PDB file of C-alpha atoms in Angstrom:
ATOM      1  CA  UNK A   1      62.713  23.677   9.870  1.00  0.00           C
ATOM      2  CA  UNK A   2      62.776  21.744   6.513  1.00  0.00           C
ATOM      3  CA  UNK A   3      64.156  23.941   3.576  1.00  0.00           C
ATOM      4  CA  UNK A   4      60.442  23.480   1.583  1.00  0.00           C
ATOM      5  CA  UNK A   5      58.361  23.805   4.118  1.00  0.00           C
ATOM      6  CA  UNK A   6      59.742  27.234   4.882  1.00  0.00           C
ATOM      7  CA  UNK A   7      59.837  28.175   1.077  1.00  0.00           C
ATOM      8  CA  UNK A   8      55.981  27.030   1.172  1.00  0.00           C
ATOM      9  CA  UNK A   9      55.141  29.281   4.103  1.00  0.00           C
ATOM     10  CA  UNK A  10      57.157  32.218   2.732  1.00  0.00           C
ATOM     11  CA  UNK A  11      55.366  31.553  -0.373  1.00  0.00           C
ATOM     12  CA  UNK A  12      51.420  30.680   0.531  1.00  0.00           C
ATOM     13  CA  UNK A  13      51.223  31.627   4.398  1.00  0.00           C
ATOM     14  CA  UNK A  14      52.573  35.201   4.608  1.00  0.00           C
ATOM     15  CA  UNK A  15      50.363  36.651   1.246  1.00  0.00           C
ATOM     16  CA  UNK A  16      47.704  34.783   2.659  1.00  0.00           C
ATOM     17  CA  UNK A  17      47.796  36.438   6.452  1.00  0.00           C
ATOM     18  CA  UNK A  18      48.370  40.012   4.873  1.00  0.00           C
ATOM     19  CA  UNK A  19      45.892  39.781   2.649  1.00  0.00           C
ATOM     20  CA  UNK A  20      43.382  38.955   5.737  1.00  0.00           C
ATOM     21  CA  UNK A  21      45.654  41.859   7.500  1.00  0.00           C
ATOM     22  CA  UNK A  22      44.631  44.583   4.677  1.00  0.00           C
ATOM     23  CA  UNK A  23      40.556  43.085   5.293  1.00  0.00           C
ATOM     24  CA  UNK A  24      41.111  43.740   8.747  1.00  0.00           C
ATOM     25  CA  UNK A  25      41.857  47.232   7.978  1.00  0.00           C
ATOM     26  CA  UNK A  26      39.357  47.608   5.451  1.00  0.00           C
ATOM     27  CA  UNK A  27      36.542  46.825   8.054  1.00  0.00           C
ATOM     28  CA  UNK A  28      38.416  49.128  11.136  1.00  0.00           C
ATOM     29  CA  UNK A  29      38.727  51.953   8.973  1.00  0.00           C
ATOM     30  CA  UNK A  30      35.282  51.238   7.812  1.00  0.00           C
ATOM     31  CA  UNK A  31      36.488  52.242   3.990  1.00  0.00           C
ATOM     32  CA  UNK A  32      33.665  52.169   1.398  1.00  0.00           C
ATOM     33  CA  UNK A  33      32.760  50.877  -1.880  1.00  0.00           C
ATOM     34  CA  UNK A  34      35.459  52.814  -4.132  1.00  0.00           C
ATOM     35  CA  UNK A  35      37.241  54.584  -1.190  1.00  0.00           C
ATOM     36  CA  UNK A  36      41.231  54.669  -2.466  1.00  0.00           C
ATOM     37  CA  UNK A  37      43.591  51.965  -0.188  1.00  0.00           C
ATOM     38  CA  UNK A  38      47.557  53.157   0.670  1.00  0.00           C
ATOM     39  CA  UNK A  39      49.722  52.839  -1.795  1.00  0.00           C
ATOM     40  CA  UNK A  40      51.523  49.730  -2.019  1.00  0.00           C
ATOM     41  CA  UNK A  41      54.973  51.164  -0.261  1.00  0.00           C
ATOM     42  CA  UNK A  42      52.333  52.231   2.655  1.00  0.00           C
ATOM     43  CA  UNK A  43      51.024  49.004   3.306  1.00  0.00           C
ATOM     44  CA  UNK A  44      53.829  46.834   3.146  1.00  0.00           C
ATOM     45  CA  UNK A  45      55.412  49.418   5.449  1.00  0.00           C
ATOM     46  CA  UNK A  46      52.499  49.235   7.989  1.00  0.00           C
ATOM     47  CA  UNK A  47      52.295  45.308   7.688  1.00  0.00           C
ATOM     48  CA  UNK A  48      56.076  45.120   7.734  1.00  0.00           C
ATOM     49  CA  UNK A  49      56.122  42.831   4.220  1.00  0.00           C
ATOM     50  CA  UNK A  50      57.843  43.201   0.765  1.00  0.00           C
ATOM     51  CA  UNK A  51      56.430  44.402  -2.022  1.00  0.00           C
ATOM     52  CA  UNK A  52      56.550  41.005  -3.657  1.00  0.00           C
ATOM     53  CA  UNK A  53      54.400  39.393  -0.260  1.00  0.00           C
ATOM     54  CA  UNK A  54      52.075  42.794  -0.870  1.00  0.00           C
ATOM     55  CA  UNK A  55      50.972  41.781  -4.765  1.00  0.00           C
ATOM     56  CA  UNK A  56      50.603  38.240  -3.927  1.00  0.00           C
ATOM     57  CA  UNK A  57      48.099  38.946  -1.448  1.00  0.00           C
ATOM     58  CA  UNK A  58      46.029  41.870  -3.419  1.00  0.00           C
ATOM     59  CA  UNK A  59      45.718  38.784  -5.974  1.00  0.00           C
ATOM     60  CA  UNK A  60      43.964  36.868  -3.372  1.00  0.00           C
ATOM     61  CA  UNK A  61      42.088  39.807  -2.356  1.00  0.00           C
ATOM     62  CA  UNK A  62      41.309  40.908  -6.098  1.00  0.00           C
ATOM     63  CA  UNK A  63      40.149  37.083  -6.356  1.00  0.00           C
ATOM     64  CA  UNK A  64      37.745  37.177  -3.578  1.00  0.00           C
ATOM     65  CA  UNK A  65      36.221  40.656  -4.731  1.00  0.00           C
ATOM     66  CA  UNK A  66      37.563  42.626  -1.951  1.00  0.00           C
ATOM     67  CA  UNK A  67      39.688  44.729  -3.799  1.00  0.00           C
ATOM     68  CA  UNK A  68      40.106  46.473  -7.819  1.00  0.00           C
ATOM     69  CA  UNK A  69      42.939  46.831  -8.701  1.00  0.00           C
ATOM     70  CA  UNK A  70      43.324  49.776 -11.970  1.00  0.00           C
ATOM     71  CA  UNK A  71      46.633  49.986 -13.171  1.00  0.00           C
ATOM     72  CA  UNK A  72      48.205  53.909 -13.210  1.00  0.00           C
ATOM     73  CA  UNK A  73      45.273  54.572 -10.378  1.00  0.00           C
ATOM     74  CA  UNK A  74      45.587  52.279  -7.350  1.00  0.00           C
ATOM     75  CA  UNK A  75      44.261  49.963  -5.411  1.00  0.00           C
ATOM     76  CA  UNK A  76      40.313  49.978  -4.619  1.00  0.00           C
ATOM     77  CA  UNK A  77      37.839  48.551  -2.586  1.00  0.00           C
ATOM     78  CA  UNK A  78      35.251  46.706  -4.560  1.00  0.00           C
ATOM     79  CA  UNK A  79      31.749  47.499  -4.718  1.00  0.00           C
ATOM     80  CA  UNK A  80      30.739  43.974  -4.288  1.00  0.00           C
ATOM     81  CA  UNK A  81      33.146  43.688  -1.886  1.00  0.00           C
ATOM     82  CA  UNK A  82      33.645  39.687  -0.901  1.00  0.00           C
ATOM     83  CA  UNK A  83      31.440  38.703  -3.570  1.00  0.00           C
ATOM     84  CA  UNK A  84      32.699  36.798  -6.078  1.00  0.00           C
ATOM     85  CA  UNK A  85      31.041  36.983  -9.954  1.00  0.00           C
ATOM     86  CA  UNK A  86      29.206  33.533  -9.663  1.00  0.00           C
ATOM     87  CA  UNK A  87      28.882  33.354  -5.974  1.00  0.00           C
ATOM     88  CA  UNK A  88      26.339  30.728  -5.776  1.00  0.00           C
ATOM     89  CA  UNK A  89      28.153  28.900  -9.336  1.00  0.00           C
ATOM     90  CA  UNK A  90      24.683  29.317 -10.632  1.00  0.00           C
ATOM     91  CA  UNK A  91      26.738  28.810 -13.924  1.00  0.00           C
ATOM     92  CA  UNK A  92      27.157  24.853 -13.210  1.00  0.00           C
ATOM     93  CA  UNK A  93      23.496  24.280 -12.378  1.00  0.00           C
ATOM     94  CA  UNK A  94      20.796  23.518 -14.884  1.00  0.00           C
ATOM     95  CA  UNK A  95      20.770  25.966 -17.688  1.00  0.00           C
ATOM     96  CA  UNK A  96      17.748  25.252 -19.293  1.00  0.00           C
ATOM     97  CA  UNK A  97      15.478  25.719 -16.281  1.00  0.00           C
ATOM     98  CA  UNK A  98      17.533  28.745 -14.551  1.00  0.00           C
ATOM     99  CA  UNK A  99      16.050  31.549 -15.274  1.00  0.00           C
ATOM    100  CA  UNK A 100      12.616  29.931 -14.237  1.00  0.00           C
ATOM    101  CA  UNK A 101      14.653  29.469 -11.130  1.00  0.00           C
ATOM    102  CA  UNK A 102      16.206  32.655 -10.690  1.00  0.00           C
ATOM    103  CA  UNK A 103      12.746  34.600 -11.107  1.00  0.00           C
ATOM    104  CA  UNK A 104      11.072  31.571  -8.606  1.00  0.00           C
ATOM    105  CA  UNK A 105      13.742  33.099  -5.974  1.00  0.00           C
ATOM    106  CA  UNK A 106      12.793  36.664  -6.499  1.00  0.00           C
ATOM    107  CA  UNK A 107       9.483  35.959  -5.941  1.00  0.00           C
ATOM    108  CA  UNK A 108      10.128  34.393  -2.240  1.00  0.00           C
ATOM    109  CA  UNK A 109      12.876  37.395  -1.397  1.00  0.00           C
ATOM    110  CA  UNK A 110      12.204  40.388  -3.285  1.00  0.00           C
ATOM    111  CA  UNK A 111       8.739  41.093  -2.303  1.00  0.00           C
ATOM    112  CA  UNK A 112      10.661  40.924   1.633  1.00  0.00           C
ATOM    113  CA  UNK A 113      13.040  42.936   0.829  1.00  0.00           C
ATOM    114  CA  UNK A 114      10.669  46.100  -0.465  1.00  0.00           C
ATOM    115  CA  UNK A 115       8.469  44.924   3.087  1.00  0.00           C
ATOM    116  CA  UNK A 116      11.446  45.349   4.835  1.00  0.00           C
ATOM    117  CA  UNK A 117      12.726  48.296   3.435  1.00  0.00           C
ATOM    118  CA  UNK A 118       9.660  50.375   3.972  1.00  0.00           C
ATOM    119  CA  UNK A 119      10.198  50.055   8.152  1.00  0.00           C
ATOM    120  CA  UNK A 120      14.333  50.962   7.560  1.00  0.00           C
ATOM    121  CA  UNK A 121      14.791  53.475   4.764  1.00  0.00           C
ATOM    122  CA  UNK A 122      16.239  56.864   5.659  1.00  0.00           C
ATOM    123  CA  UNK A 123      15.966  59.929   3.780  1.00  0.00           C
ATOM    124  CA  UNK A 124      18.964  59.219   1.897  1.00  0.00           C
ATOM    125  CA  UNK A 125      17.607  55.730   0.845  1.00  0.00           C
ATOM    126  CA  UNK A 126      14.829  57.302  -0.424  1.00  0.00           C
ATOM    127  CA  UNK A 127      16.439  59.852  -2.171  1.00  0.00           C
ATOM    128  CA  UNK A 128      19.311  57.566  -3.912  1.00  0.00           C
ATOM    129  CA  UNK A 129      16.128  55.345  -4.996  1.00  0.00           C
ATOM    130  CA  UNK A 130      14.230  58.512  -6.354  1.00  0.00           C
ATOM    131  CA  UNK A 131      17.264  59.251  -8.355  1.00  0.00           C
ATOM    132  CA  UNK A 132      17.680  56.398  -9.880  1.00  0.00           C
ATOM    133  CA  UNK A 133      13.708  55.966 -10.723  1.00  0.00           C
ATOM    134  CA  UNK A 134      14.449  59.671 -12.434  1.00  0.00           C
ATOM    135  CA  UNK A 135      17.262  58.668 -14.308  1.00  0.00           C
ATOM    136  CA  UNK A 136      15.677  55.342 -16.106  1.00  0.00           C
ATOM    137  CA  UNK A 137      12.115  57.572 -16.704  1.00  0.00           C
ATOM    138  CA  UNK A 138      14.506  60.249 -18.854  1.00  0.00           C
ATOM    139  CA  UNK A 139      15.586  56.749 -21.291  1.00  0.00           C
ATOM    140  CA  UNK A 140      13.265  55.700 -23.666  1.00  0.00           C
ATOM    141  CA  UNK A 141      14.620  52.841 -24.648  1.00  0.00           C
ATOM    142  CA  UNK A 142      16.679  49.667 -23.298  1.00  0.00           C
ATOM    143  CA  UNK A 143      19.860  49.651 -22.946  1.00  0.00           C
ATOM    144  CA  UNK A 144      23.199  49.125 -21.114  1.00  0.00           C
ATOM    145  CA  UNK A 145      22.599  51.719 -19.314  1.00  0.00           C
ATOM    146  CA  UNK A 146      19.356  51.315 -18.303  1.00  0.00           C
ATOM    147  CA  UNK A 147      20.238  47.252 -17.489  1.00  0.00           C
ATOM    148  CA  UNK A 148      22.945  49.003 -15.288  1.00  0.00           C
ATOM    149  CA  UNK A 149      20.003  51.105 -13.173  1.00  0.00           C
ATOM    150  CA  UNK A 150      17.530  48.176 -12.987  1.00  0.00           C
ATOM    151  CA  UNK A 151      20.570  46.737 -11.387  1.00  0.00           C
ATOM    152  CA  UNK A 152      21.158  49.843  -9.089  1.00  0.00           C
ATOM    153  CA  UNK A 153      17.706  50.048  -8.063  1.00  0.00           C
ATOM    154  CA  UNK A 154      17.243  46.364  -6.480  1.00  0.00           C
ATOM    155  CA  UNK A 155      20.384  46.881  -4.749  1.00  0.00           C
ATOM    156  CA  UNK A 156      19.303  50.208  -3.369  1.00  0.00           C
ATOM    157  CA  UNK A 157      15.802  48.628  -2.525  1.00  0.00           C
ATOM    158  CA  UNK A 158      18.233  45.549  -0.732  1.00  0.00           C
ATOM    159  CA  UNK A 159      20.456  48.638   0.744  1.00  0.00           C
ATOM    160  CA  UNK A 160      16.996  50.235   2.472  1.00  0.00           C
ATOM    161  CA  UNK A 161      16.822  47.247   5.026  1.00  0.00           C
ATOM    162  CA  UNK A 162      20.244  47.466   6.377  1.00  0.00           C
ATOM    163  CA  UNK A 163      20.337  44.030   6.501  1.00  0.00           C
ATOM    164  CA  UNK A 164      24.521  43.304   4.791  1.00  0.00           C
ATOM    165  CA  UNK A 165      22.737  39.620   4.897  1.00  0.00           C
ATOM    166  CA  UNK A 166      20.156  40.570   2.555  1.00  0.00           C
ATOM    167  CA  UNK A 167      22.405  42.659   1.211  1.00  0.00           C
ATOM    168  CA  UNK A 168      24.550  40.425   0.050  1.00  0.00           C
ATOM    169  CA  UNK A 169      21.457  38.157  -1.608  1.00  0.00           C
ATOM    170  CA  UNK A 170      21.256  40.831  -3.791  1.00  0.00           C
ATOM    171  CA  UNK A 171      23.569  39.275  -7.408  1.00  0.00           C
ATOM    172  CA  UNK A 172      20.832  36.562  -7.373  1.00  0.00           C
ATOM    173  CA  UNK A 173      18.433  39.400  -8.210  1.00  0.00           C
ATOM    174  CA  UNK A 174      21.220  40.946 -10.712  1.00  0.00           C
ATOM    175  CA  UNK A 175      21.473  37.967 -12.352  1.00  0.00           C
ATOM    176  CA  UNK A 176      18.076  37.181 -13.502  1.00  0.00           C
ATOM    177  CA  UNK A 177      17.874  41.164 -14.246  1.00  0.00           C
ATOM    178  CA  UNK A 178      20.504  40.667 -16.766  1.00  0.00           C
ATOM    179  CA  UNK A 179      19.741  37.413 -18.132  1.00  0.00           C
ATOM    180  CA  UNK A 180      16.064  38.987 -18.909  1.00  0.00           C
ATOM    181  CA  UNK A 181      17.656  41.885 -19.997  1.00  0.00           C
ATOM    182  CA  UNK A 182      19.257  39.983 -22.583  1.00  0.00           C
ATOM    183  CA  UNK A 183      15.666  38.231 -23.848  1.00  0.00           C
ATOM    184  CA  UNK A 184      13.187  41.262 -23.672  1.00  0.00           C
ATOM    185  CA  UNK A 185      16.028  44.161 -24.430  1.00  0.00           C
ATOM    186  CA  UNK A 186      13.907  45.338 -27.569  1.00  0.00           C
ATOM    187  CA  UNK A 187      10.584  44.868 -25.571  1.00  0.00           C
ATOM    188  CA  UNK A 188       9.648  48.572 -25.353  1.00  0.00           C
ATOM    189  CA  UNK A 189       6.454  47.988 -23.165  1.00  0.00           C
ATOM    190  CA  UNK A 190       8.139  45.335 -21.065  1.00  0.00           C
ATOM    191  CA  UNK A 191      10.632  48.275 -20.518  1.00  0.00           C
ATOM    192  CA  UNK A 192       7.646  50.529 -19.949  1.00  0.00           C
ATOM    193  CA  UNK A 193       5.881  47.722 -17.328  1.00  0.00           C
ATOM    194  CA  UNK A 194       9.601  48.444 -15.324  1.00  0.00           C
ATOM    195  CA  UNK A 195       9.839  51.659 -14.775  1.00  0.00           C
ATOM    196  CA  UNK A 196       6.580  51.724 -13.772  1.00  0.00           C
ATOM    197  CA  UNK A 197       7.358  49.169 -11.034  1.00  0.00           C
ATOM    198  CA  UNK A 198       9.914  51.150 -10.071  1.00  0.00           C
ATOM    199  CA  UNK A 199       8.382  54.384  -9.460  1.00  0.00           C
ATOM    200  CA  UNK A 200       5.734  52.247  -7.437  1.00  0.00           C
ATOM    201  CA  UNK A 201       8.138  50.203  -5.712  1.00  0.00           C
ATOM    202  CA  UNK A 202       9.869  53.636  -4.519  1.00  0.00           C
ATOM    203  CA  UNK A 203       7.119  55.391  -3.862  1.00  0.00           C
ATOM    204  CA  UNK A 204       5.659  53.136  -1.689  1.00  0.00           C
ATOM    205  CA  UNK A 205       8.985  52.511   0.224  1.00  0.00           C
ATOM    206  CA  UNK A 206       8.831  56.355   0.836  1.00  0.00           C
ATOM    207  CA  UNK A 207       5.597  56.399   2.277  1.00  0.00           C
ATOM    208  CA  UNK A 208       6.438  53.353   4.223  1.00  0.00           C
ATOM    209  CA  UNK A 209       3.608  51.468   2.774  1.00  0.00           C
ATOM    210  CA  UNK A 210       4.335  47.916   3.442  1.00  0.00           C
ATOM    211  CA  UNK A 211       1.594  45.777   1.863  1.00  0.00           C
ATOM    212  CA  UNK A 212       1.937  47.931  -1.281  1.00  0.00           C
ATOM    213  CA  UNK A 213       5.538  47.724  -1.745  1.00  0.00           C
ATOM    214  CA  UNK A 214       5.112  44.211  -1.415  1.00  0.00           C
ATOM    215  CA  UNK A 215       2.759  43.823  -3.622  1.00  0.00           C
ATOM    216  CA  UNK A 216       4.821  46.256  -6.460  1.00  0.00           C
ATOM    217  CA  UNK A 217       7.576  44.117  -5.919  1.00  0.00           C
ATOM    218  CA  UNK A 218       5.582  40.307  -6.448  1.00  0.00           C
ATOM    219  CA  UNK A 219       3.892  42.008  -9.740  1.00  0.00           C
ATOM    220  CA  UNK A 220       7.033  43.611 -11.389  1.00  0.00           C
ATOM    221  CA  UNK A 221       8.344  39.543 -10.677  1.00  0.00           C
ATOM    222  CA  UNK A 222       5.737  38.578 -12.205  1.00  0.00           C
ATOM    223  CA  UNK A 223       5.574  40.989 -15.094  1.00  0.00           C
ATOM    224  CA  UNK A 224       8.885  40.710 -15.994  1.00  0.00           C
ATOM    225  CA  UNK A 225       9.127  37.233 -16.091  1.00  0.00           C
ATOM    226  CA  UNK A 226       6.194  37.099 -18.378  1.00  0.00           C
ATOM    227  CA  UNK A 227       7.824  39.153 -21.115  1.00  0.00           C
ATOM    228  CA  UNK A 228      10.833  36.692 -20.669  1.00  0.00           C
ATOM    229  CA  UNK A 229       8.337  33.578 -21.496  1.00  0.00           C
ATOM    230  CA  UNK A 230       6.702  35.489 -23.993  1.00  0.00           C
ATOM    231  CA  UNK A 231       9.909  36.212 -26.174  1.00  0.00           C
ATOM    232  CA  UNK A 232      10.986  32.544 -25.982  1.00  0.00           C
ATOM    233  CA  UNK A 233       8.053  31.336 -27.238  1.00  0.00           C
TER     234      UNK A 233
END
């Protein structure tokens, strides 16, 4: 074998193959977001590779948002496993119409997610939504904290469906939430409407009311979009 080809394989192929083995391990062990991976030495011994190869593999996994590396703490399963920062390449789309397009997409998807959640939500799912609604209700002003709670709530609704594909659609929703938050963070009435809508969606899912859940989700999207439009005028 040519020396340069062998070096290429040692540099690129082995770390990539090791990264795939780490993914397989995460799946087989049913590891959850936030779970800590074995130590670097333990993983290197497990897969029969050098620690330098393992570090290169972890770089691939970090770039794919499979793991989060915290200096001094270890390596953990990412909260958005396998979902990149911009999974749909939205940064490369027409930014002038992006918010409108995001909300239009939400209108097509989110009411259906809420409706499906009515049929599949477990008591634990509902408890999680109620907790998030209660936490937001205690907030009197819009802030980075409430924006995060907002994102967690919509993620929670998607998780109620127990459909892993739909759950991975959530980044579209989160992106519009973040962008709309920038536009409406000073609008207290918009914040109150959002809290009311979250409460309505939560109650409908808890009651298993398919029609009401879809209505509440659709109204929430429309009201938020109207608030954004008013702030832009």
